[in-house]
Amino acid sequence: MSKINLSLPEVQIREIRINSITGYQGDAKELVIASREGLKDKERSFSQCLGCSTSKAACMTVLIQDAAVISHGPVGCASCLHEYTFTYRVNSPLRDVMQPTPRRIFSSNLKEKDTVYGGNMKLANSIREVYERTNANAIFVLTTCAAGIIGDDVEGVCQEAEDELGIPVIAIFCEGFKSKVWTTGFDAAYHGIARKLIQKPRKRRTDLINVINFWGSDVFSDWFAPFDVKPNYITPYSTVKGLKYASEAAATVQACSTLGGYLGAVLERDFGVPEIPAAPPYGIAQTDRWFRALGKILKKEEIAEKIIAEKKKKYLPKIENLRKKLKGKTAYVTAGAAHGHALLSVLGELGLKTCGAAIFHHDPIYDSRRLENDQLAQHVSDYGNVTNFNVCNKQEFELVNALNRIRPDILIARHGGMTLWGAKLGIPSLLIGDEHFAMGYEGLVQYGERLLEAIENDEFVKNLKKHAINPYSKWWLEQPPYYFLKGGGGK
Ligand code: SF4
């Protein structure tokens, strides 16, 4: 187990805790080997702007149905919170939330004077006012760079407010400047939830499994039903009560190990909930392993075997048919770490050739320290190597340069704003926000159909290419894509 310490208010950043990196260029196989032998980050001599941990902490708190969130800092830092109000509303049907309530997001609005005299009082007043206005069942306070730099006692103010109001008031330390790996913000949110919200189990339930995910569709209810188990989704669309007793579940599964690796490990180590020793179920080989691991942990192996056999009988002919149509097509992936690796496996299973990837960071190991959870290692062993494998924290200039050279048949992206680069170059580009869409055997069929649709309907991007203005200079496009990365061919 790694350096998890719930007695401390702050989580250790990923660079220190699990040696995560944001700079690498080479191939996937070398990266897997280097991850076992001691991986070193590579510096960039030039960098475009990065994401901020606050945004990721917001992602895991704003979507809790009955909580409120305060960004403690200048109002600009709260600008990333609103995007989750949109996410909440748009994706609510995927989770049967038929009447999505307005999200409760606030800023303590630190001003210049507050950075001189301190913002503790302003925060205390903000918490009181937010409670009066929302009657929330828990309030999360997300720290920002300004609050961190002036050294506000956010933990102390939250504790006092908790004693006064009688609800959990949880400090989440997620200042953007602390880490180049913005997924540290997920860990920060989970750390606060585990410290202050999750209770010791009253009993162990055999009918509940935690699913740590984003906002993906509810595929797990159907998958778990033959085992007589229900999913407890964490944290989007959960409730404060549902989170409190996540400690009683029979097991934890992940939609993405990069997202939930920390909380999965905490639930196992500090609350006795085992995490299943398998990477999420993307691609046939991994889906087989995942169902078997689930069956084993629930002591219902025969049910797992029955599900695998039935689903394969139903979906394998369709997958084979798609493979024939997609054979020879090339794809490039840009996404966050484990989910990006999962998409590589989906492409591998469907018979596409992955000719490169720009993955936002790399975790050499997850907090569980289990090699079975390493989705990239599983991908390399199931489907082979990926060349042009780049780890870059959304350095779009590198992506555009690489795409311009490689010219895949399709660009697969996971984050908004990335598909436009493929489209501008006339490359069909696909982004699917529902992270469960490609999961399992049935997921391969629906994802394969969407891939075909995107590749075959390329008229729009071809036209766009004729009119698009590329902001990058001819000079830059003639340089090696990793020119500014140490050892990447630049000066
Ligand atoms: S990096 Fe710092 S200043 Fe920028 S949005 Fe994040 S918390 Fe605010």
Coordinates of C-alpha atoms and ligand atoms in Angstrom, one line a residue:
M1 CA 0.0 0.0 0.0
S2 CA 1.1 3.4 -0.7
K3 CA 1.4 6.6 1.3
I4 CA -2.2 7.0 2.3
N5 CA -2.7 8.8 5.6
L6 CA -6.3 9.9 6.5
S7 CA -5.1 11.6 9.7
L8 CA -3.6 14.3 7.5
P9 CA -5.9 16.9 6.0
E10 CA -4.1 16.9 2.6
V11 CA -3.5 14.1 0.2
Q12 CA 0.1 13.7 -1.1
I13 CA 0.3 14.8 -4.8
R14 CA 0.5 12.0 -7.4
E15 CA 4.1 12.9 -8.5
I16 CA 5.3 12.0 -5.0
R17 CA 2.8 9.4 -3.9
I18 CA 2.9 7.1 -6.9
N19 CA 5.6 8.7 -9.1
S20 CA 3.2 9.9 -11.8
I21 CA 4.7 11.7 -14.8
T22 CA 3.5 14.1 -17.5
G23 CA 6.3 13.9 -20.0
Y24 CA 7.2 10.8 -22.1
Q25 CA 7.7 9.9 -25.7
G26 CA 8.4 6.4 -27.1
D27 CA 6.2 3.4 -27.2
A28 CA 3.7 1.8 -24.8
K29 CA 5.8 -1.4 -24.2
E30 CA 8.9 0.6 -23.2
L31 CA 6.7 2.7 -20.9
V32 CA 5.2 -0.4 -19.2
I33 CA 8.7 -1.8 -18.6
A34 CA 10.1 1.6 -17.4
S35 CA 7.1 1.8 -15.0
R36 CA 8.3 -1.3 -13.2
E37 CA 12.0 -0.3 -13.2
G38 CA 11.7 3.3 -12.0
L39 CA 10.2 5.9 -14.3
K40 CA 11.6 9.4 -14.6
D41 CA 9.6 12.4 -15.7
K42 CA 10.8 14.4 -18.7
E43 CA 10.7 18.2 -18.5
R44 CA 9.3 20.4 -21.3
S45 CA 11.2 23.6 -22.0
F46 CA 7.9 25.0 -23.3
S47 CA 4.4 24.2 -22.1
Q48 CA 0.9 25.4 -22.9
C49 CA -1.5 25.8 -20.0
L50 CA -2.5 22.8 -17.9
G51 CA -5.7 21.7 -16.2
C52 CA -6.2 22.5 -12.5
S53 CA -6.8 20.1 -9.7
T54 CA -9.6 22.2 -8.4
S55 CA -11.6 21.3 -11.5
K56 CA -11.2 17.6 -10.8
A57 CA -12.1 18.0 -7.2
A58 CA -15.2 19.9 -8.3
C59 CA -16.0 17.0 -10.7
M60 CA -16.2 14.6 -7.8
T61 CA -18.1 16.9 -5.4
V62 CA -20.4 19.2 -7.5
L63 CA -22.4 16.1 -8.8
I64 CA -23.3 14.8 -5.3
Q65 CA -27.0 15.4 -5.3
D66 CA -27.6 16.8 -1.9
A67 CA -24.2 18.6 -1.2
A68 CA -23.1 22.2 -1.8
V69 CA -19.6 23.3 -3.0
I70 CA -17.7 26.5 -2.2
S71 CA -14.6 27.4 -4.1
H72 CA -12.5 29.3 -1.5
G73 CA -10.6 31.8 -3.6
P74 CA -10.9 34.5 -6.3
V75 CA -14.1 34.1 -8.2
G76 CA -12.3 33.2 -11.4
C77 CA -11.1 29.9 -9.9
A78 CA -14.8 28.9 -9.6
S79 CA -15.3 29.2 -13.3
C80 CA -14.6 25.5 -13.8
L81 CA -17.4 24.5 -11.4
H82 CA -20.2 25.6 -13.7
E83 CA -19.3 23.0 -16.4
Y84 CA -20.5 20.3 -14.0
T85 CA -23.9 21.8 -13.7
F86 CA -24.2 21.2 -17.4
T87 CA -22.8 17.7 -17.1
Y88 CA -25.2 17.0 -14.2
R89 CA -28.2 17.9 -16.2
V90 CA -27.2 16.4 -19.6
N91 CA -26.2 13.0 -18.1
S92 CA -28.9 12.6 -15.5
P93 CA -31.1 10.4 -17.7
L94 CA -28.2 7.9 -17.9
R95 CA -28.7 7.4 -14.2
D96 CA -32.5 7.7 -14.0
V97 CA -32.3 11.0 -12.2
M98 CA -35.5 12.4 -13.8
Q99 CA -35.6 15.7 -12.0
P100 CA -32.1 17.0 -11.8
T101 CA -32.0 19.7 -9.2
P102 CA -29.9 22.9 -9.7
R103 CA -26.3 22.4 -8.6
R104 CA -25.2 24.4 -5.5
I105 CA -21.9 26.0 -6.4
F106 CA -20.4 29.1 -4.7
S107 CA -17.3 31.2 -4.4
S108 CA -16.0 32.9 -1.3
N109 CA -14.8 35.6 -3.7
L110 CA -11.4 36.5 -2.2
K111 CA -10.3 39.9 -3.2
E112 CA -6.9 41.6 -3.2
K113 CA -7.5 42.9 0.3
D114 CA -8.3 39.4 1.6
T115 CA -5.0 38.2 0.3
V116 CA -3.4 40.7 2.7
Y117 CA -5.6 40.3 5.7
G118 CA -6.6 36.7 5.3
G119 CA -9.8 35.0 4.1
N120 CA -10.8 32.9 7.1
M121 CA -13.6 35.1 8.2
K122 CA -15.0 35.4 4.7
L123 CA -14.9 31.6 4.4
A124 CA -16.7 31.1 7.7
N125 CA -19.4 33.6 6.6
S126 CA -19.7 31.9 3.2
I127 CA -20.2 28.5 4.8
R128 CA -23.0 29.8 7.0
E129 CA -24.7 31.6 4.2
V130 CA -24.5 28.6 1.9
Y131 CA -26.0 26.4 4.6
E132 CA -28.8 28.9 5.1
R133 CA -29.5 29.1 1.4
T134 CA -29.2 25.5 0.4
N135 CA -29.8 23.4 3.5
A136 CA -27.3 21.0 2.0
N137 CA -26.5 17.7 3.8
A138 CA -22.7 18.3 3.4
I139 CA -20.6 21.3 2.3
F140 CA -17.3 20.9 0.4
V141 CA -14.8 23.7 0.5
L142 CA -12.3 23.5 -2.4
T143 CA -9.0 25.4 -1.9
T144 CA -7.4 27.5 -4.6
C145 CA -3.9 28.8 -5.2
A146 CA -4.6 32.1 -3.5
A147 CA -6.0 30.5 -0.4
G148 CA -3.0 28.1 -0.3
I149 CA -0.5 30.9 -0.8
I150 CA -1.9 33.2 1.9
G151 CA -2.1 30.2 4.3
D152 CA -5.8 30.4 5.3
D153 CA -6.7 27.9 8.0
V154 CA -9.3 26.1 5.8
E155 CA -9.3 22.9 7.9
G156 CA -9.8 24.9 11.1
V157 CA -12.6 27.0 9.7
C158 CA -14.4 23.9 8.2
Q159 CA -14.1 22.1 11.5
E160 CA -15.6 25.0 13.4
A161 CA -18.5 25.3 10.9
E162 CA -19.1 21.6 11.1
D163 CA -19.5 21.8 14.9
E164 CA -21.8 24.8 14.6
L165 CA -24.0 23.5 11.8
G166 CA -24.0 19.8 12.5
I167 CA -23.3 18.7 9.0
P168 CA -20.0 17.6 7.5
V169 CA -18.1 20.6 6.2
I170 CA -15.2 19.1 4.3
A171 CA -12.0 20.9 3.3
I172 CA -10.6 19.6 0.0
F173 CA -7.0 20.7 -0.6
C174 CA -6.7 21.0 -4.4
E175 CA -4.7 24.2 -5.2
G176 CA -3.8 24.1 -8.8
F177 CA -0.1 25.0 -8.4
K178 CA 0.7 22.0 -6.3
S179 CA 0.7 19.4 -9.0
K180 CA 1.2 19.1 -12.7
V181 CA -1.0 16.0 -12.6
W182 CA -4.5 17.5 -12.3
T183 CA -6.0 14.1 -11.4
T184 CA -4.5 14.8 -8.0
G185 CA -7.8 16.8 -7.6
F186 CA -9.7 13.5 -7.7
D187 CA -7.6 12.1 -4.9
A188 CA -8.0 15.4 -2.9
A189 CA -11.8 15.1 -3.2
Y190 CA -11.8 11.4 -2.2
H191 CA -9.4 12.1 0.6
G192 CA -11.8 14.6 2.1
I193 CA -14.7 12.3 1.6
A194 CA -12.9 9.3 3.2
R195 CA -11.7 11.4 6.2
K196 CA -14.9 13.2 7.0
L197 CA -17.9 11.5 5.4
I198 CA -17.3 7.8 5.1
Q199 CA -18.2 6.1 8.4
K200 CA -16.9 2.9 9.8
P201 CA -19.1 0.0 8.6
R202 CA -22.0 -1.0 10.9
K203 CA -22.1 -4.4 9.1
R204 CA -20.8 -5.9 5.8
R205 CA -23.4 -6.1 3.0
T206 CA -23.3 -8.8 0.4
D207 CA -25.8 -7.0 -1.9
L208 CA -23.8 -3.8 -2.6
I209 CA -20.8 -3.0 -4.7
N210 CA -19.2 0.4 -5.0
V211 CA -18.7 1.6 -8.5
I212 CA -16.2 4.5 -8.7
N213 CA -17.0 6.3 -11.9
F214 CA -17.9 9.6 -13.7
W215 CA -21.4 9.9 -15.0
G216 CA -21.6 6.9 -17.3
S217 CA -24.8 5.0 -18.0
D218 CA -26.1 2.5 -15.5
V219 CA -24.7 -0.7 -17.1
F220 CA -23.8 -2.2 -13.7
S221 CA -27.3 -2.8 -12.4
D222 CA -27.9 -5.3 -15.2
W223 CA -24.4 -6.9 -14.9
F224 CA -24.7 -7.2 -11.1
A225 CA -28.3 -8.5 -11.0
P226 CA -27.4 -12.2 -11.6
F227 CA -25.1 -12.0 -8.6
D228 CA -27.9 -10.4 -6.5
V229 CA -25.9 -7.2 -6.0
K230 CA -26.6 -3.5 -6.7
P231 CA -24.2 -0.8 -7.6
N232 CA -23.4 2.1 -5.3
Y233 CA -22.2 4.8 -7.7
I234 CA -19.5 7.1 -6.3
T235 CA -19.6 10.0 -6.5
P236 CA -21.6 11.6 -9.4
Y237 CA -25.4 11.3 -8.6
S238 CA -24.7 9.8 -5.2
T239 CA -26.1 11.1 -2.0
V240 CA -24.3 12.0 1.2
K241 CA -25.9 8.9 2.9
G242 CA -24.9 6.6 0.0
L243 CA -21.3 7.8 0.4
K244 CA -21.3 7.4 4.2
Y245 CA -22.0 3.7 4.0
A246 CA -19.8 2.9 1.0
S247 CA -17.7 1.3 3.8
E248 CA -20.3 -1.5 4.1
A249 CA -20.1 -2.7 0.4
A250 CA -18.9 -6.2 -0.5
A251 CA -16.3 -4.8 -3.0
T252 CA -15.3 -1.9 -5.1
V253 CA -14.9 -1.7 -8.9
Q254 CA -13.6 1.1 -11.0
A255 CA -14.7 2.6 -14.3
C256 CA -11.2 4.1 -14.6
S257 CA -8.2 3.2 -12.3
T258 CA -6.8 6.7 -12.8
L259 CA -10.0 8.2 -11.5
G260 CA -10.7 6.0 -8.5
G261 CA -7.5 4.2 -7.7
Y262 CA -6.9 6.3 -4.5
L263 CA -10.4 5.9 -3.1
G264 CA -10.5 2.1 -4.0
A265 CA -7.2 1.7 -2.0
V266 CA -8.5 3.7 0.9
L267 CA -11.8 1.8 1.1
E268 CA -9.8 -1.4 1.1
R269 CA -7.1 -0.4 3.6
D270 CA -9.1 1.7 6.0
F271 CA -12.6 0.3 5.7
G272 CA -12.1 -3.3 4.7
V273 CA -13.8 -3.2 1.3
P274 CA -11.8 -5.2 -1.2
E275 CA -11.1 -3.7 -4.6
I276 CA -11.4 -6.3 -7.4
P277 CA -8.0 -7.2 -8.7
A278 CA -8.7 -6.4 -12.4
A279 CA -8.6 -3.4 -14.6
P280 CA -12.0 -2.2 -15.9
P281 CA -13.7 -4.3 -18.5
Y282 CA -12.7 -2.9 -21.9
G283 CA -12.0 -5.4 -24.6
I284 CA -12.9 -9.1 -24.5
A285 CA -9.9 -10.4 -22.7
Q286 CA -10.2 -7.8 -20.0
T287 CA -14.0 -8.2 -19.7
D288 CA -13.4 -12.0 -19.2
R289 CA -10.9 -11.3 -16.5
W290 CA -13.1 -8.7 -14.8
F291 CA -16.2 -10.9 -14.6
R292 CA -14.0 -13.8 -13.2
A293 CA -12.4 -11.5 -10.6
L294 CA -15.9 -10.3 -9.6
G295 CA -17.3 -13.8 -9.4
K296 CA -14.3 -14.8 -7.3
I297 CA -14.7 -12.0 -4.8
L298 CA -18.4 -12.7 -4.4
K299 CA -17.8 -16.4 -4.3
K300 CA -20.1 -16.9 -7.2
E301 CA -17.6 -18.0 -9.9
E302 CA -20.2 -20.2 -11.7
I303 CA -22.4 -17.2 -12.3
A304 CA -19.5 -15.3 -13.8
E305 CA -18.8 -18.1 -16.2
K306 CA -22.4 -18.3 -17.2
I307 CA -22.6 -14.6 -17.9
I308 CA -19.3 -14.7 -20.0
A309 CA -20.6 -17.7 -22.0
E310 CA -24.0 -16.2 -22.7
K311 CA -22.8 -12.7 -23.6
K312 CA -20.0 -14.1 -25.9
K313 CA -22.6 -16.2 -27.7
K314 CA -24.7 -13.2 -28.3
Y315 CA -22.1 -10.5 -29.1
L316 CA -19.1 -12.3 -30.6
P317 CA -20.6 -12.7 -34.1
K318 CA -21.5 -9.0 -34.1
I319 CA -18.0 -8.0 -33.0
E320 CA -16.5 -10.3 -35.7
N321 CA -18.7 -8.5 -38.3
L322 CA -17.5 -5.1 -37.1
R323 CA -13.9 -6.3 -37.2
K324 CA -14.2 -7.1 -40.9
K325 CA -15.5 -3.6 -41.6
L326 CA -12.9 -1.8 -39.5
K327 CA -9.9 -3.9 -40.6
G328 CA -7.0 -1.8 -41.8
K329 CA -8.4 1.5 -40.3
T330 CA -6.0 3.5 -38.2
A331 CA -6.8 5.4 -35.1
Y332 CA -5.1 7.9 -32.7
V333 CA -6.2 8.3 -29.1
T334 CA -6.0 11.3 -26.8
A335 CA -7.4 10.9 -23.3
G336 CA -6.7 10.7 -19.6
A337 CA -4.5 7.8 -18.5
A338 CA -6.3 4.6 -17.7
H339 CA -9.4 5.5 -19.7
G340 CA -7.1 6.2 -22.7
H341 CA -5.5 2.8 -22.2
A342 CA -9.0 1.3 -22.1
L343 CA -9.9 2.9 -25.4
L344 CA -6.7 1.5 -26.9
S345 CA -7.9 -2.0 -25.9
V346 CA -11.3 -1.4 -27.5
L347 CA -9.7 -0.3 -30.7
G348 CA -7.4 -3.4 -30.6
E349 CA -10.3 -5.7 -30.1
L350 CA -12.2 -4.2 -33.0
G351 CA -9.2 -4.7 -35.3
L352 CA -8.1 -1.1 -35.8
K353 CA -4.4 -0.3 -35.9
T354 CA -3.6 2.3 -33.2
C355 CA -0.9 4.5 -34.7
G356 CA -0.3 6.8 -31.7
A357 CA -1.6 8.2 -28.5
A358 CA -1.3 11.4 -26.5
I359 CA -2.2 10.4 -22.9
F360 CA -2.5 13.2 -20.3
H361 CA -0.3 11.6 -17.7
H362 CA 1.0 8.2 -16.6
D363 CA 0.7 6.4 -13.2
P364 CA 3.4 3.8 -13.1
I365 CA 1.4 2.0 -10.4
Y366 CA -1.9 2.6 -8.7
D367 CA -2.4 3.1 -4.9
S368 CA -3.5 -0.6 -4.6
R369 CA 0.0 -1.5 -5.9
R370 CA -1.7 -4.3 -7.9
L371 CA -0.2 -5.0 -11.3
E372 CA -3.5 -6.5 -12.4
N373 CA -5.0 -3.0 -12.3
D374 CA -2.5 -1.7 -14.9
Q375 CA -4.7 -1.2 -18.0
L376 CA -1.7 -0.3 -20.3
A377 CA 0.2 -3.4 -19.3
Q378 CA -2.9 -5.5 -20.0
H379 CA -3.3 -3.7 -23.4
V380 CA 0.2 -4.4 -24.4
S381 CA -0.1 -8.1 -23.5
D382 CA -3.5 -8.5 -25.1
Y383 CA -3.1 -6.5 -28.3
G384 CA 0.6 -5.6 -28.7
N385 CA 2.6 -2.4 -28.7
V386 CA 1.5 1.1 -29.5
T387 CA 4.1 3.3 -31.3
N388 CA 4.1 7.1 -31.1
F389 CA 3.0 6.9 -27.5
N390 CA 3.2 10.3 -25.9
V391 CA 2.4 11.3 -22.4
C392 CA 1.5 15.0 -22.4
N393 CA -0.8 17.0 -20.2
K394 CA -3.0 18.3 -23.0
Q395 CA -0.2 19.9 -24.9
E396 CA -2.2 20.6 -27.9
F397 CA 0.7 21.9 -30.0
E398 CA 2.3 18.4 -29.7
L399 CA -1.0 16.7 -30.6
V400 CA -1.6 18.9 -33.7
N401 CA 2.0 18.3 -34.9
A402 CA 1.7 14.5 -34.4
L403 CA -1.8 14.3 -36.0
N404 CA -0.5 16.3 -39.0
R405 CA 2.2 13.7 -39.6
I406 CA 0.3 10.5 -38.8
R407 CA -3.0 11.4 -40.4
P408 CA -5.1 8.5 -38.8
D409 CA -8.5 7.5 -40.2
I410 CA -10.0 8.6 -36.9
L411 CA -9.1 10.6 -33.8
I412 CA -10.6 9.3 -30.5
A413 CA -10.8 11.9 -27.8
R414 CA -12.1 11.8 -24.3
H415 CA -12.1 15.5 -23.4
G416 CA -14.1 18.4 -24.9
G417 CA -12.0 20.7 -27.0
M418 CA -9.6 18.0 -28.3
T419 CA -11.7 16.7 -31.2
L420 CA -11.6 20.0 -33.0
W421 CA -7.9 19.5 -33.8
G422 CA -8.7 16.4 -35.7
A423 CA -11.7 17.9 -37.4
K424 CA -9.6 20.9 -38.6
L425 CA -7.2 18.6 -40.2
G426 CA -10.0 16.7 -42.0
I427 CA -9.8 13.7 -39.7
P428 CA -13.1 12.2 -38.4
S429 CA -13.0 12.7 -34.7
L430 CA -15.1 10.9 -32.0
L431 CA -15.7 11.9 -28.4
I432 CA -18.1 9.8 -26.2
G433 CA -18.7 11.3 -22.8
D434 CA -20.3 8.2 -21.3
E435 CA -17.3 6.3 -20.1
H436 CA -19.3 3.0 -19.8
F437 CA -20.3 3.1 -23.5
A438 CA -17.5 0.8 -24.7
M439 CA -17.5 -1.4 -21.6
G440 CA -18.1 -5.2 -21.8
Y441 CA -19.0 -7.3 -24.8
E442 CA -22.1 -5.2 -25.7
G443 CA -20.0 -2.0 -25.4
L444 CA -17.7 -3.2 -28.1
V445 CA -20.6 -3.6 -30.5
Q446 CA -22.1 -0.1 -29.8
Y447 CA -18.7 1.5 -29.8
G448 CA -17.7 -0.2 -33.1
E449 CA -20.9 1.0 -34.7
R450 CA -20.2 4.6 -33.7
L451 CA -16.6 4.3 -35.0
L452 CA -17.9 3.1 -38.4
E453 CA -20.4 5.8 -38.5
A454 CA -17.8 8.5 -37.8
I455 CA -15.3 7.1 -40.3
E456 CA -17.9 6.8 -43.1
N457 CA -19.5 10.2 -42.6
D458 CA -16.4 12.4 -43.1
E459 CA -18.0 15.0 -45.5
F460 CA -18.2 17.6 -42.7
V461 CA -14.6 17.4 -41.6
K462 CA -13.4 17.4 -45.2
N463 CA -15.2 20.6 -45.8
L464 CA -14.1 22.1 -42.4
K465 CA -10.5 21.4 -43.4
K466 CA -10.9 23.5 -46.5
H467 CA -11.9 26.5 -44.4
A468 CA -10.1 26.0 -41.1
I469 CA -7.3 28.2 -40.0
N470 CA -4.5 26.4 -38.2
P471 CA -3.0 28.6 -35.5
Y472 CA 0.4 26.8 -35.6
S473 CA 3.2 28.1 -37.8
K474 CA 4.8 26.1 -40.7
W475 CA 8.0 26.1 -38.7
W476 CA 6.4 24.3 -35.8
L477 CA 4.7 21.7 -38.0
E478 CA 8.1 20.8 -39.5
Q479 CA 9.7 20.2 -36.1
P480 CA 9.6 16.8 -34.4
P481 CA 6.3 16.7 -32.3
Y482 CA 8.2 16.3 -29.0
Y483 CA 10.7 19.1 -29.8
F484 CA 10.3 20.8 -26.5
L485 CA 10.4 17.6 -24.4
K486 CA 13.8 16.6 -23.1
G487 CA 15.3 14.1 -25.5
G488 CA 12.5 14.7 -28.0
G489 CA 14.6 15.8 -30.9
G490 CA 14.7 19.6 -30.1
K491 CA 17.8 21.7 -29.3
Ligands
SF4_1 S1 -4.5 26.9 -11.1 FE1 -4.8 28.1 -9.2 S2 -5.4 30.1 -9.8 FE2 -5.7 28.8 -11.6 S3 -7.9 28.1 -11.5 FE3 -6.6 26.5 -10.4 S4 -6.7 27.2 -8.3 FE4 -7.3 29.0 -9.5

